[in-house]
Every structure is written in structure tokens, then in C-alpha cells.
mmCIF file of C-alpha atoms in Angstrom:
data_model
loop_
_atom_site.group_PDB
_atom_site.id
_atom_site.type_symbol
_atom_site.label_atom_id
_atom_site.label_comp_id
_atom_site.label_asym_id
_atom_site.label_seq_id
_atom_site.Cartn_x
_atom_site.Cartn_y
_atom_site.Cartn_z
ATOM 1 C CA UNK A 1 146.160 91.737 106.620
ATOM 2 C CA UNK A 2 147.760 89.029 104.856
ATOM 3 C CA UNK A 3 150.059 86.594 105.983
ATOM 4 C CA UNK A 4 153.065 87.472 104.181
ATOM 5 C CA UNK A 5 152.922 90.951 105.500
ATOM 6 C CA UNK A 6 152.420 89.865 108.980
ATOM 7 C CA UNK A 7 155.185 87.394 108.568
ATOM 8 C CA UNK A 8 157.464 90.691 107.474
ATOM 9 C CA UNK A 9 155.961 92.663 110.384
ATOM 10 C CA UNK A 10 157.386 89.940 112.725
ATOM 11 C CA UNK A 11 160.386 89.666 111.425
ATOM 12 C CA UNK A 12 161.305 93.082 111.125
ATOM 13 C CA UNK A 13 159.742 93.539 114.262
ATOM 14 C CA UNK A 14 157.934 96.333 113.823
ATOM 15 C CA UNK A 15 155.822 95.674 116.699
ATOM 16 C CA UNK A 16 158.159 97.802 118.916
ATOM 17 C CA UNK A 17 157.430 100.873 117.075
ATOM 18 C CA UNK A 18 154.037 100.254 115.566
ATOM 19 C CA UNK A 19 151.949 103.749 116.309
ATOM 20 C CA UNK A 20 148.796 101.172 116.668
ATOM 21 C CA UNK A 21 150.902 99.210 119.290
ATOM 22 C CA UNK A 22 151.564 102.417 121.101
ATOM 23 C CA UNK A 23 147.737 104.113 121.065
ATOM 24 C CA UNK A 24 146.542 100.510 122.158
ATOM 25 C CA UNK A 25 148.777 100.377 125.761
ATOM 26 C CA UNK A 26 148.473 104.451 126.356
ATOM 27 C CA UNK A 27 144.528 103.355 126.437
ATOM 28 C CA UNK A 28 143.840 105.732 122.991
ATOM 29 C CA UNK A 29 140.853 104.584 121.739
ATOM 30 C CA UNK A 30 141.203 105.055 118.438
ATOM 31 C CA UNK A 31 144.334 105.737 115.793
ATOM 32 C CA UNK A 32 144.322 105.690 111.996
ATOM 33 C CA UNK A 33 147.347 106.823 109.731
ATOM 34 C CA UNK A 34 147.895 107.083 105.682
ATOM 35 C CA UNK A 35 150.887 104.490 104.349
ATOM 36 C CA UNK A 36 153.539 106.054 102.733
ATOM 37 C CA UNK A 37 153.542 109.601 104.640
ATOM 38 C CA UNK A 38 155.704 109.626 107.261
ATOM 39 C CA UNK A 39 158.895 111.581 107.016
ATOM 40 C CA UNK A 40 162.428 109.887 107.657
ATOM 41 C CA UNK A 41 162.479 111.470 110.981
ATOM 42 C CA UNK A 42 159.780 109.919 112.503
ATOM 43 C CA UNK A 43 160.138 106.417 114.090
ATOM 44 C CA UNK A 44 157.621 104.573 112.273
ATOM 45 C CA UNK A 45 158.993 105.922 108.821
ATOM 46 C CA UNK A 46 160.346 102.479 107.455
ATOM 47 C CA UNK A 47 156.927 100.661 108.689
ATOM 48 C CA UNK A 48 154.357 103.301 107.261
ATOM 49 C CA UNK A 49 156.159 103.339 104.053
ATOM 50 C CA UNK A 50 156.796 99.250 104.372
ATOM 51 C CA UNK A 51 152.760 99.540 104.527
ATOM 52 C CA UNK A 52 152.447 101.305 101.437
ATOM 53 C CA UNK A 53 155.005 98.877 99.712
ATOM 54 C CA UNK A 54 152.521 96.024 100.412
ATOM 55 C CA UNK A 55 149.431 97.327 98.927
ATOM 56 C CA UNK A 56 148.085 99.270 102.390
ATOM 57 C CA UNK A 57 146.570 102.827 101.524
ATOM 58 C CA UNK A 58 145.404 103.626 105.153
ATOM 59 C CA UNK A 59 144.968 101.857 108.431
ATOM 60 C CA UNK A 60 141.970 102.627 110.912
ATOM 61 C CA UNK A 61 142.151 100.861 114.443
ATOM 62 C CA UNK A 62 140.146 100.832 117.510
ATOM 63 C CA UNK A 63 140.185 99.552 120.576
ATOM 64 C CA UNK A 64 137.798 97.461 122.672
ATOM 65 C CA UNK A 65 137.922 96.257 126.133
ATOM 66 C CA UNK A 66 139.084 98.029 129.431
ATOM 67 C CA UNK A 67 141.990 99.352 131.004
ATOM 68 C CA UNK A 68 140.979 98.534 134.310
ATOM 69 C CA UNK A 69 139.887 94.412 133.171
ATOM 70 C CA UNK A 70 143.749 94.771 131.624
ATOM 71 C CA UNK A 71 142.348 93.378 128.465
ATOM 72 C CA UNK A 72 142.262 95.094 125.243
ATOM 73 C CA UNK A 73 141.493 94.091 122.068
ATOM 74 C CA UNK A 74 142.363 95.974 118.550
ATOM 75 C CA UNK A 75 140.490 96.079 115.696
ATOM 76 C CA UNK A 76 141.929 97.540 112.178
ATOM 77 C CA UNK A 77 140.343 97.822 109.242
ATOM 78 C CA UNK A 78 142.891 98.468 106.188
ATOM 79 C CA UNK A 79 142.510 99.833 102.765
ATOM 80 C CA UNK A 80 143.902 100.261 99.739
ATOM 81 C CA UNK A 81 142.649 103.788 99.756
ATOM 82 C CA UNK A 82 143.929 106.494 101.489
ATOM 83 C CA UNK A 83 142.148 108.034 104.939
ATOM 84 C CA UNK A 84 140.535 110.795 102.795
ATOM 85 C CA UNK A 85 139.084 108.522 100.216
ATOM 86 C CA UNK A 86 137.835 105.599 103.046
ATOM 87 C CA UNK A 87 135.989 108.841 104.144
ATOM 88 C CA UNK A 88 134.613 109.634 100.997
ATOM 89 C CA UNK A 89 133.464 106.262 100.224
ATOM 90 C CA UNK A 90 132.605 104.851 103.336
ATOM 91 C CA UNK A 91 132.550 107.907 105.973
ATOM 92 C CA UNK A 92 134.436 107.688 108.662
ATOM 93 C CA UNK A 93 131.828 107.858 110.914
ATOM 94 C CA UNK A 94 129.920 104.852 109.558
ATOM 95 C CA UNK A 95 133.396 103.019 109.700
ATOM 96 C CA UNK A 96 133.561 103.789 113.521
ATOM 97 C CA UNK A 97 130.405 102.339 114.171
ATOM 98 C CA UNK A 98 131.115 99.649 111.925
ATOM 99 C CA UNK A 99 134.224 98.587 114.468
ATOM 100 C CA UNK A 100 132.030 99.667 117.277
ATOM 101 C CA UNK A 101 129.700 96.384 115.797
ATOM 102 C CA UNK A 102 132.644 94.650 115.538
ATOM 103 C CA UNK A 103 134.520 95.106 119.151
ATOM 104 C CA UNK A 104 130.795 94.538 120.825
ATOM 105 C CA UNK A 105 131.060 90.826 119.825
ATOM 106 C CA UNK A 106 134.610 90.262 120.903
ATOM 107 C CA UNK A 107 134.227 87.776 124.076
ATOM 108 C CA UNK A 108 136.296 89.662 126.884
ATOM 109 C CA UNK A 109 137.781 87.032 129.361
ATOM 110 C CA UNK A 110 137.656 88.076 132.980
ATOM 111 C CA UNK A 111 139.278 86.378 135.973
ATOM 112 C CA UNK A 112 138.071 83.163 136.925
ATOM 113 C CA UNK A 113 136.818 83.142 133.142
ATOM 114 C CA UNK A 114 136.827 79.121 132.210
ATOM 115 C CA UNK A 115 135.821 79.864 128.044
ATOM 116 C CA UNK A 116 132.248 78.912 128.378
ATOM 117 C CA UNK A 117 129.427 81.450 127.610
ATOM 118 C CA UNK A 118 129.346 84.467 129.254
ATOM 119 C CA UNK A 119 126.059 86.453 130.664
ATOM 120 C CA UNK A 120 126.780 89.776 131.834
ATOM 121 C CA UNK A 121 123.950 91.850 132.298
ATOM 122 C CA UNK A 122 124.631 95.977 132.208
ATOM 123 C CA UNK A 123 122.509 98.382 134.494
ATOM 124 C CA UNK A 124 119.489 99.520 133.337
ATOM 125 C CA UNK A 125 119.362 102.194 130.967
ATOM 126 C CA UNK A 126 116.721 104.994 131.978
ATOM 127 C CA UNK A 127 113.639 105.489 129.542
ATOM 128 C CA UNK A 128 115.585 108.869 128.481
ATOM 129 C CA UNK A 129 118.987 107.483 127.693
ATOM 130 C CA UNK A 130 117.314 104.995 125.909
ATOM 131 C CA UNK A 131 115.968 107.959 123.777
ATOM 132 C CA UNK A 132 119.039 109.805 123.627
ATOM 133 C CA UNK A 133 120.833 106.336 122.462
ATOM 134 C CA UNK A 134 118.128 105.940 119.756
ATOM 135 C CA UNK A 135 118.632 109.299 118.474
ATOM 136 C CA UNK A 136 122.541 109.126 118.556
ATOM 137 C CA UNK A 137 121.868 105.856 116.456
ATOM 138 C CA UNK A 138 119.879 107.518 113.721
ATOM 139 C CA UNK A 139 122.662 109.809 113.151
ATOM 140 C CA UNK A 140 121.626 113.132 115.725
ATOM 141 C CA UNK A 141 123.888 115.516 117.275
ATOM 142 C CA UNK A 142 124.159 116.188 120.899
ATOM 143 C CA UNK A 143 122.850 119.850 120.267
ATOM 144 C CA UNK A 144 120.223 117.937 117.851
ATOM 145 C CA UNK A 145 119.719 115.152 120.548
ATOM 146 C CA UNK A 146 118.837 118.158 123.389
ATOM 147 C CA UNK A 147 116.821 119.869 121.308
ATOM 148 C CA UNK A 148 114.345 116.622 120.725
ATOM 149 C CA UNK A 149 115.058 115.836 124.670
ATOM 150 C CA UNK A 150 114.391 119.272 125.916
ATOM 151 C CA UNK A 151 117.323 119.510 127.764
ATOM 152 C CA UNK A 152 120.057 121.876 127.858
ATOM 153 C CA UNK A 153 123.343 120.072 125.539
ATOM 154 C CA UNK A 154 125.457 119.094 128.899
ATOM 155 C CA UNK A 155 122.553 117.136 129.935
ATOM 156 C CA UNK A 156 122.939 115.131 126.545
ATOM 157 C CA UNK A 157 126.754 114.375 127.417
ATOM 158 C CA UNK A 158 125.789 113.638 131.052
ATOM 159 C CA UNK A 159 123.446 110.989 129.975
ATOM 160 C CA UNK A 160 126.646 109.839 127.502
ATOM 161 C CA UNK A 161 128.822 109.274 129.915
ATOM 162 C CA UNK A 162 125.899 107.432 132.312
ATOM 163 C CA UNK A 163 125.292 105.497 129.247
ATOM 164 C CA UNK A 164 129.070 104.374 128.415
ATOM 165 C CA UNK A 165 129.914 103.336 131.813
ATOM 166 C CA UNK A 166 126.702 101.397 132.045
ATOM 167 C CA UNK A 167 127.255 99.526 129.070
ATOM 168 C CA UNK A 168 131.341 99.448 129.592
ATOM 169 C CA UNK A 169 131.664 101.243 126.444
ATOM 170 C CA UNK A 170 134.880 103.077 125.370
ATOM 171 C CA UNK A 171 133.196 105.555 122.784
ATOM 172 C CA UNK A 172 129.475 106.924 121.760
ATOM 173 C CA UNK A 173 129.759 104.428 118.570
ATOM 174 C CA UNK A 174 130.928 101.063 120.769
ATOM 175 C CA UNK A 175 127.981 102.154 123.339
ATOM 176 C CA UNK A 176 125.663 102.480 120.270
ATOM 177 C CA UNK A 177 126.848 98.371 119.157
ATOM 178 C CA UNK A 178 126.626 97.425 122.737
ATOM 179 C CA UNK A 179 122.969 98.448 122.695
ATOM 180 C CA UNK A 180 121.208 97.621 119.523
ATOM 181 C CA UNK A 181 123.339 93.936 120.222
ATOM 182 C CA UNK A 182 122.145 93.938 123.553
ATOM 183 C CA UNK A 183 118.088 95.193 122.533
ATOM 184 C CA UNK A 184 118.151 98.063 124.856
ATOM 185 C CA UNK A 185 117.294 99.841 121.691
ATOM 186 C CA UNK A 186 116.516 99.190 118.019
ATOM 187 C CA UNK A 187 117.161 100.831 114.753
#
């Protein structure tokens, strides 16, 4: 964003009713909005429509880091287009992995953290959610995933979730980034 419009979202302190501000502390994961379509009514009217003002078709932000390490980091990627043509042009999807990239290589500080390298080593992955991360990579389905596993589809989400917490990923697409980063699997 540039720095004149961050300047004006200071001063008008829009930070106290920024929907991005809000999804961020309730621990959303994700939040994206158009510029320029919010009715009067809602809160965040004079700020979406400020957005629009400045040149900003759409806003897509998501977030990276724990709830539990009470640090959280958010990434927004902003457009001159609107949600429906970043989707058209880019895909949504691809854009969530994109940011997935992106919040895998933000350093999170921890306590005792003194700003020198950090080595943190996840669980191992099992041979099969290796393979069910590989296929969720190339762009598979769950059903499509348990299908090519031979599993039933709840197995697919079971190794998911496995998969997420052992990586300390917040979504599929961040555990996806954590692991091709990481070498547990390649694309």
C-alpha cells in the first residue's frame, strides 16, 4: 500500500474499525472485501469507500502465526481489480497459496527469542501424508486425494488436520508452503 494512504489510514484512524483488524484478533484466517461496496450503514463504510478513492479495487488478507504463540502476522495483497476479476485473472486459489508462500517465510519470534536464526524442526510427516500433501499441491481434491489414497474422504481430512498441526499451519494452502519450503515434499 502506499505511503500516503497509510499516512491517511493513521490519521483517520481507521485502524479501530478496519474489518482486516477485526478478522486478524477474532483468529479468522482469512478476509477479503471489494472497495467501494459497503453501504452507509455499515461501520467500515467511509474506509471501504476511502479504499476505492485511492486506487484499491479489492483487498485479500491472511493471517499467519498462532493464537496460542500470541503472534500474528497479516498479509494483504491489494488490487486495482475487483475480488471477481483477481479471481479471474489470478484465481483465488492460486492467490491463497501464493500468501500461504508468503506467511511460511515470516520469522515468528517466540519467548526467549534473541533475533538470531531460528531452527525449528516439525514432527515427522508419515509416508501417506506426505502423499496426500503432494497431491493437495498438484491441485487434487480431498474426494480426488481418497480416491488415489484408497481411503474413505474423512481419512483425507484426518490426515489434514495431523498434517496442519504438525507443521503449525493455519490452512491446507500455508501447510502446503510450510512443506515444499521445508522439503518434506516437492512439486
Amino acid at each position: 500500500m502506499s505511503d500516503i494512504w497509510l499516512n491517511r489510514y493513521e490519521a483517520k484512524k481507521y485502524f479501530l474499525i478496519d474489518p482486516f483488524v477485526g478478522a486478524l484478533l477474532a483468529g479468522h484466517s482469512e478476509v477479503m472485501t471489494s472497495c467501494g461496496t459497503l453501504g452507509r450503514s455499515d461501520p467500515a463504510w467511509e474506509l471501504n469507500h476511502d479504499l476505492k478513492a485511492h486506487g484499491y479495487g479489492s483487498l485479500y488478507g491472511s493471517m499467519a502465526g498462532s493464537l496460542t504463540s500470541g503472534y500474528r502476522s497479516l498479509v494483504v495483497f491489494c488490487s486495482d481489480q475487483t475480488l471477481a476479476e483477481v479471481d479471474a485473472v489470478i484465481g483465488l486459489d492460486r492467490l491463497k497459496i501464493i500468501h500461504a508462500i508468503i506467511a511460511a517465510n515470516i520469522p515468528v519470534p517466540f519467548a526467549g527469542y534473541d533475533g538470531g536464526e531460528i531452527n525449528i524442526r516439525p514432527e515427522n510427516l508419515s509416508p501417506k501424508e506426505r502423499d496426500v500433501l503432494s497431491w493437495l499441491a498438484s491441485g487434487l481434491r480431498n474426494d480426488q486425494i481418497a480416491l488415489k489414497a484408497n481411503v474413505a474422504e474423512v481419512t483425507v481430512r484426518k490426515h489434514l488436520l495431523s498434517i496442519r498441526r504438525k507443521l503449525g499451519a493455519a490452512t491446507r494452502e500455508q501447510a502446503v508452503a510450510i512443506a515444499i519450503r521445508d522439503g518434506w515434499i516437492s512439486i
